N, CA, C and O atoms as a DFTB+ gen file, in Angstrom:
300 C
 N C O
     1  1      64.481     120.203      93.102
     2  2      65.058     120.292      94.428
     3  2      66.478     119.744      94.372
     4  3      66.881     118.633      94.028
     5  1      67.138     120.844      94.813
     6  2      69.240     120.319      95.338
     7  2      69.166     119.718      96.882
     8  3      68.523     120.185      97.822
     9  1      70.179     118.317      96.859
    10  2      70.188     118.282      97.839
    11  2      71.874     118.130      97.992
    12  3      72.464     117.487      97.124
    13  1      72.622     118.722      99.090
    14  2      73.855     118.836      99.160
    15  2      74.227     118.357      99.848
    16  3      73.417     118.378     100.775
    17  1      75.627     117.465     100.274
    18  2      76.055     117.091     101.550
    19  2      77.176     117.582     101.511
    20  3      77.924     117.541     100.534
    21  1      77.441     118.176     102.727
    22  2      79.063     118.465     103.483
    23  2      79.306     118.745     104.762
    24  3      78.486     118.997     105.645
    25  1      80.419     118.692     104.822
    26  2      80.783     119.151     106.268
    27  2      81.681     120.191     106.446
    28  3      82.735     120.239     105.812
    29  1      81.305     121.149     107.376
    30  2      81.457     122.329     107.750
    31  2      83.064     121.835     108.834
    32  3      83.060     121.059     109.790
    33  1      84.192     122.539     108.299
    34  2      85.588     121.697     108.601
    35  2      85.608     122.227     110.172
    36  3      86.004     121.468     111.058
    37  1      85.097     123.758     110.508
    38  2      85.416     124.843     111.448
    39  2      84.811     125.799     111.674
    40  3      85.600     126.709     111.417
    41  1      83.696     126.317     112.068
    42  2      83.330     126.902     112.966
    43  2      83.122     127.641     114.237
    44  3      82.717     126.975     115.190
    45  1      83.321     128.829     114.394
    46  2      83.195     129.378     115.799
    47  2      82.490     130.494     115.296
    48  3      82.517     130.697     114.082
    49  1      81.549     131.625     116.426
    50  2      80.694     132.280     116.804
    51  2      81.568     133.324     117.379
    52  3      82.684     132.999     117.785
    53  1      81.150     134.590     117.455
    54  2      81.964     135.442     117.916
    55  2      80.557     136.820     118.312
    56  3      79.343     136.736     118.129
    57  1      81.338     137.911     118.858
    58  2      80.134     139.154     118.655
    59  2      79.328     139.161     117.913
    60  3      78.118     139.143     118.137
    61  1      80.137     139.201     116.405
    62  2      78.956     139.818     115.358
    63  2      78.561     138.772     114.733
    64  3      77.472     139.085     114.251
    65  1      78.888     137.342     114.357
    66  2      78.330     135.739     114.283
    67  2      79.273     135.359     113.783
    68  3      80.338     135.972     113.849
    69  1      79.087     134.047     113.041
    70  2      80.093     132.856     112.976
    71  2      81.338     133.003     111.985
    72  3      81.071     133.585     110.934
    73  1      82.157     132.734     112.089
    74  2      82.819     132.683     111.574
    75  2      83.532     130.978     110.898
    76  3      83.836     130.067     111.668
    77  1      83.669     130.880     109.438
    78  2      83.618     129.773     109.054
    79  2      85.472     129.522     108.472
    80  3      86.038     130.365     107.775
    81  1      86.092     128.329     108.905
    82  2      87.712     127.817     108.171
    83  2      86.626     126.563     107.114
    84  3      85.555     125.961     107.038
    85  1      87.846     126.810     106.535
    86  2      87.795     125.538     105.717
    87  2      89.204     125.269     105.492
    88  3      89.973     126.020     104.892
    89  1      89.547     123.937     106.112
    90  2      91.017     123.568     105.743
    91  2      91.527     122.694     104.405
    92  3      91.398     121.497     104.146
    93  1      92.013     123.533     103.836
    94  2      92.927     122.461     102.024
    95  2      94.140     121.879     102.788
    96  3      94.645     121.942     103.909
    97  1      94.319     121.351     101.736
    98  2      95.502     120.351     101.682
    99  2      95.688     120.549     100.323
   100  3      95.933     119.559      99.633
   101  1      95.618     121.636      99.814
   102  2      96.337     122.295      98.339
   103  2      97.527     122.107      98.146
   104  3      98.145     122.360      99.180
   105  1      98.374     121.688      97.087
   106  2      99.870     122.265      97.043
   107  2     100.138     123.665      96.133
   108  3     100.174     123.742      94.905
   109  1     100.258     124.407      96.812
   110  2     100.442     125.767      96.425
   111  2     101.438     126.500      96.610
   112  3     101.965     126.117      97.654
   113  1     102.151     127.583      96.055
   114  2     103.255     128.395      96.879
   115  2     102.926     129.480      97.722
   116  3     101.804     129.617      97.234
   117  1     102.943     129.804      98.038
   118  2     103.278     130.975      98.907
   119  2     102.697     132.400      98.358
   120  3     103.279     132.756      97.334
   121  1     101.601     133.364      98.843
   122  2     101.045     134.182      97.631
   123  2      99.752     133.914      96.979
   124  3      98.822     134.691      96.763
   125  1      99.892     132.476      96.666
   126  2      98.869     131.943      95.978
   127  2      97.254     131.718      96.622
   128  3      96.177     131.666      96.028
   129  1      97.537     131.625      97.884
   130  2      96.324     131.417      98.315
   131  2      95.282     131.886      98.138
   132  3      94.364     131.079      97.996
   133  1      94.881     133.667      98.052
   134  2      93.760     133.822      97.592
   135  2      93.319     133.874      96.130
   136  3      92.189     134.311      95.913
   137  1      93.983     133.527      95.224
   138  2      93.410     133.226      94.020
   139  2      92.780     131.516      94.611
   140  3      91.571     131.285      94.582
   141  1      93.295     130.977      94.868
   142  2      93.319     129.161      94.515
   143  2      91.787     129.600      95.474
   144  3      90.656     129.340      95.062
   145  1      92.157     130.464      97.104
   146  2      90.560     130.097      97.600
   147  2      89.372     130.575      97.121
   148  3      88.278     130.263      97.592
   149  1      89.613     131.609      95.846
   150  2      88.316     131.873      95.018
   151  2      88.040     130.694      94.329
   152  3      87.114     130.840      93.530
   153  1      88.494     129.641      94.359
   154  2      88.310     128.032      93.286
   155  2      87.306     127.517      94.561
   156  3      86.648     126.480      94.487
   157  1      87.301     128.613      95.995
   158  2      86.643     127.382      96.654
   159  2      85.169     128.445      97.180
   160  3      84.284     127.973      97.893
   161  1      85.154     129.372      96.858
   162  2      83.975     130.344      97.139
   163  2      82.793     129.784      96.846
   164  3      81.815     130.036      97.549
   165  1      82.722     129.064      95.919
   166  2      80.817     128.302      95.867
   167  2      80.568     127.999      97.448
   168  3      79.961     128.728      98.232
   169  1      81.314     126.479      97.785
   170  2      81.523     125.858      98.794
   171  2      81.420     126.715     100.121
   172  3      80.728     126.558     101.127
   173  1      82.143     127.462      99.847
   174  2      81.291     128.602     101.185
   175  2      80.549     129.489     101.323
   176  3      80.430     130.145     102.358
   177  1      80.080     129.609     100.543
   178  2      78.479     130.399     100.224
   179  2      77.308     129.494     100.688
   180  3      76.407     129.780     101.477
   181  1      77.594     127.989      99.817
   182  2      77.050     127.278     100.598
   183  2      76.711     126.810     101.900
   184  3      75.573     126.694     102.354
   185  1      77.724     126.567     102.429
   186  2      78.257     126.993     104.174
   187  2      77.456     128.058     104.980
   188  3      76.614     128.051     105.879
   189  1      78.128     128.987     104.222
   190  2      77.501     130.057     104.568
   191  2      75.580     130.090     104.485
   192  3      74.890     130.236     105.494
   193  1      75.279     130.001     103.740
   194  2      73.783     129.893     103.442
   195  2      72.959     128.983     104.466
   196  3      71.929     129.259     105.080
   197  1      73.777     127.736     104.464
   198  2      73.001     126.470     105.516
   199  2      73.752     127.547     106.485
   200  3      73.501     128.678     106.068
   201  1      74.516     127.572     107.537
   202  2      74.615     128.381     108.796
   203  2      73.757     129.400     109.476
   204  3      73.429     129.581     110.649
   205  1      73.491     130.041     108.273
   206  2      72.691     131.026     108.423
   207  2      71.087     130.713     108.359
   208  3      70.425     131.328     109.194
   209  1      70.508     130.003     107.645
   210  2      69.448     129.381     108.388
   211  2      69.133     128.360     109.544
   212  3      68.194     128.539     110.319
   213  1      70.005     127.245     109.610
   214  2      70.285     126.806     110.847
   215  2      70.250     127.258     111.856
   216  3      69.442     126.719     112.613
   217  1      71.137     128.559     112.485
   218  2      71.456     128.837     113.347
   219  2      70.754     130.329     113.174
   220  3      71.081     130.910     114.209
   221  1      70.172     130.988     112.599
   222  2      69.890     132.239     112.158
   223  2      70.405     133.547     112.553
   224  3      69.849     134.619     112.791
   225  1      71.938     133.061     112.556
   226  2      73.137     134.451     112.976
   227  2      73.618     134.224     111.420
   228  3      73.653     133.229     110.696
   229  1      73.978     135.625     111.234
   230  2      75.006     135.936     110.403
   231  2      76.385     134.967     110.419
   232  3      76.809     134.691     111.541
   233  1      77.053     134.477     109.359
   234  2      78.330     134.431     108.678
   235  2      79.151     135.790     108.390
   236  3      79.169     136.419     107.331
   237  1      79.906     136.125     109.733
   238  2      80.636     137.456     108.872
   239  2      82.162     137.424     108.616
   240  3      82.935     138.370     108.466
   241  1      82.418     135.967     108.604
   242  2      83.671     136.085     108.445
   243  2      84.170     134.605     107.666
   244  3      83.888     133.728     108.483
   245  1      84.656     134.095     106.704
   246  2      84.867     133.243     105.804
   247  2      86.691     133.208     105.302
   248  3      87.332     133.980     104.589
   249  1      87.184     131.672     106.210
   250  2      88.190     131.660     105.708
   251  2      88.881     130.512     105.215
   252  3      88.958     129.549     105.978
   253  1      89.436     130.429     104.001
   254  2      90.530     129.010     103.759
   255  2      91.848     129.071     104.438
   256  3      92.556     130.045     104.692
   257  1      91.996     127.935     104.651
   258  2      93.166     127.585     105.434
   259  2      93.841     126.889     104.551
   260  3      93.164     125.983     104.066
   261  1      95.186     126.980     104.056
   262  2      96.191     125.891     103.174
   263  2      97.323     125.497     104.100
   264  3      98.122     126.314     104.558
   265  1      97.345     124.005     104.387
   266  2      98.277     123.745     105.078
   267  2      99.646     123.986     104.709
   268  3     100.513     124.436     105.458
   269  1      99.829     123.540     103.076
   270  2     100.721     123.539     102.066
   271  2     101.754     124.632     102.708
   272  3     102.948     124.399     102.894
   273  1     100.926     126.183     103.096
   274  2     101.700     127.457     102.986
   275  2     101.102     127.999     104.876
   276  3     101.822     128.933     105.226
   277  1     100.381     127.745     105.654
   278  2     100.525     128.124     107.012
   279  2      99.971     129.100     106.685
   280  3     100.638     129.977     107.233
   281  1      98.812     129.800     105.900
   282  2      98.115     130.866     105.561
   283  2      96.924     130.723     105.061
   284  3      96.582     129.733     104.414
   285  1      96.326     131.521     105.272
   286  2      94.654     131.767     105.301
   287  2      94.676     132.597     104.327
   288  3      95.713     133.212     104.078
   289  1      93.295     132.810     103.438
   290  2      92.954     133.486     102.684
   291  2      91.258     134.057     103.003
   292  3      90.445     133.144     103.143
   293  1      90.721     135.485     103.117
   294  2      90.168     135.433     103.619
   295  2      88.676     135.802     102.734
   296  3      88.926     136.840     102.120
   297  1      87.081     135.317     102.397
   298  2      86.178     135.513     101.203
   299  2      85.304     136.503     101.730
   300  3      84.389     136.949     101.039
């Protein structure tokens, strides 16, 4: 048995279900973001997985946030 702890940074619910942020504090340039937020795709699968039994709506939308660059990357 895994047992995991985290916290879910952002959350909201919409029509088709939740939609999940996760905010970095990466230093990155500009561009870079969706490579660096595939470094963070476990982590929201995970997310994703607990949400979805918790609450038993769909996750249809998964995003990193880098403050570094004012852009989202979206999984």
């Amino acid at each position: 048995e895994v047992l995991l702890q985290g916290v879910v940074d952002c959350c909201f619910t919409g029509p088709e279900g939740f939609t999940v942020v996760d905010f970095k504090s990466d230093h990155i340039r500009r561009g870079g973001e969706l490579q660096r937020a595939e470094e963070y795709r476990g982590q929201l699968d995970v997310y994703t997985q607990a949400l979805e039994e918790i609450f038993g709506q769909p996750v249809t939308r998964r995003v990193v946030w880098f403050f570094q660059t004012g852009q989202g990357a979206e999984l």
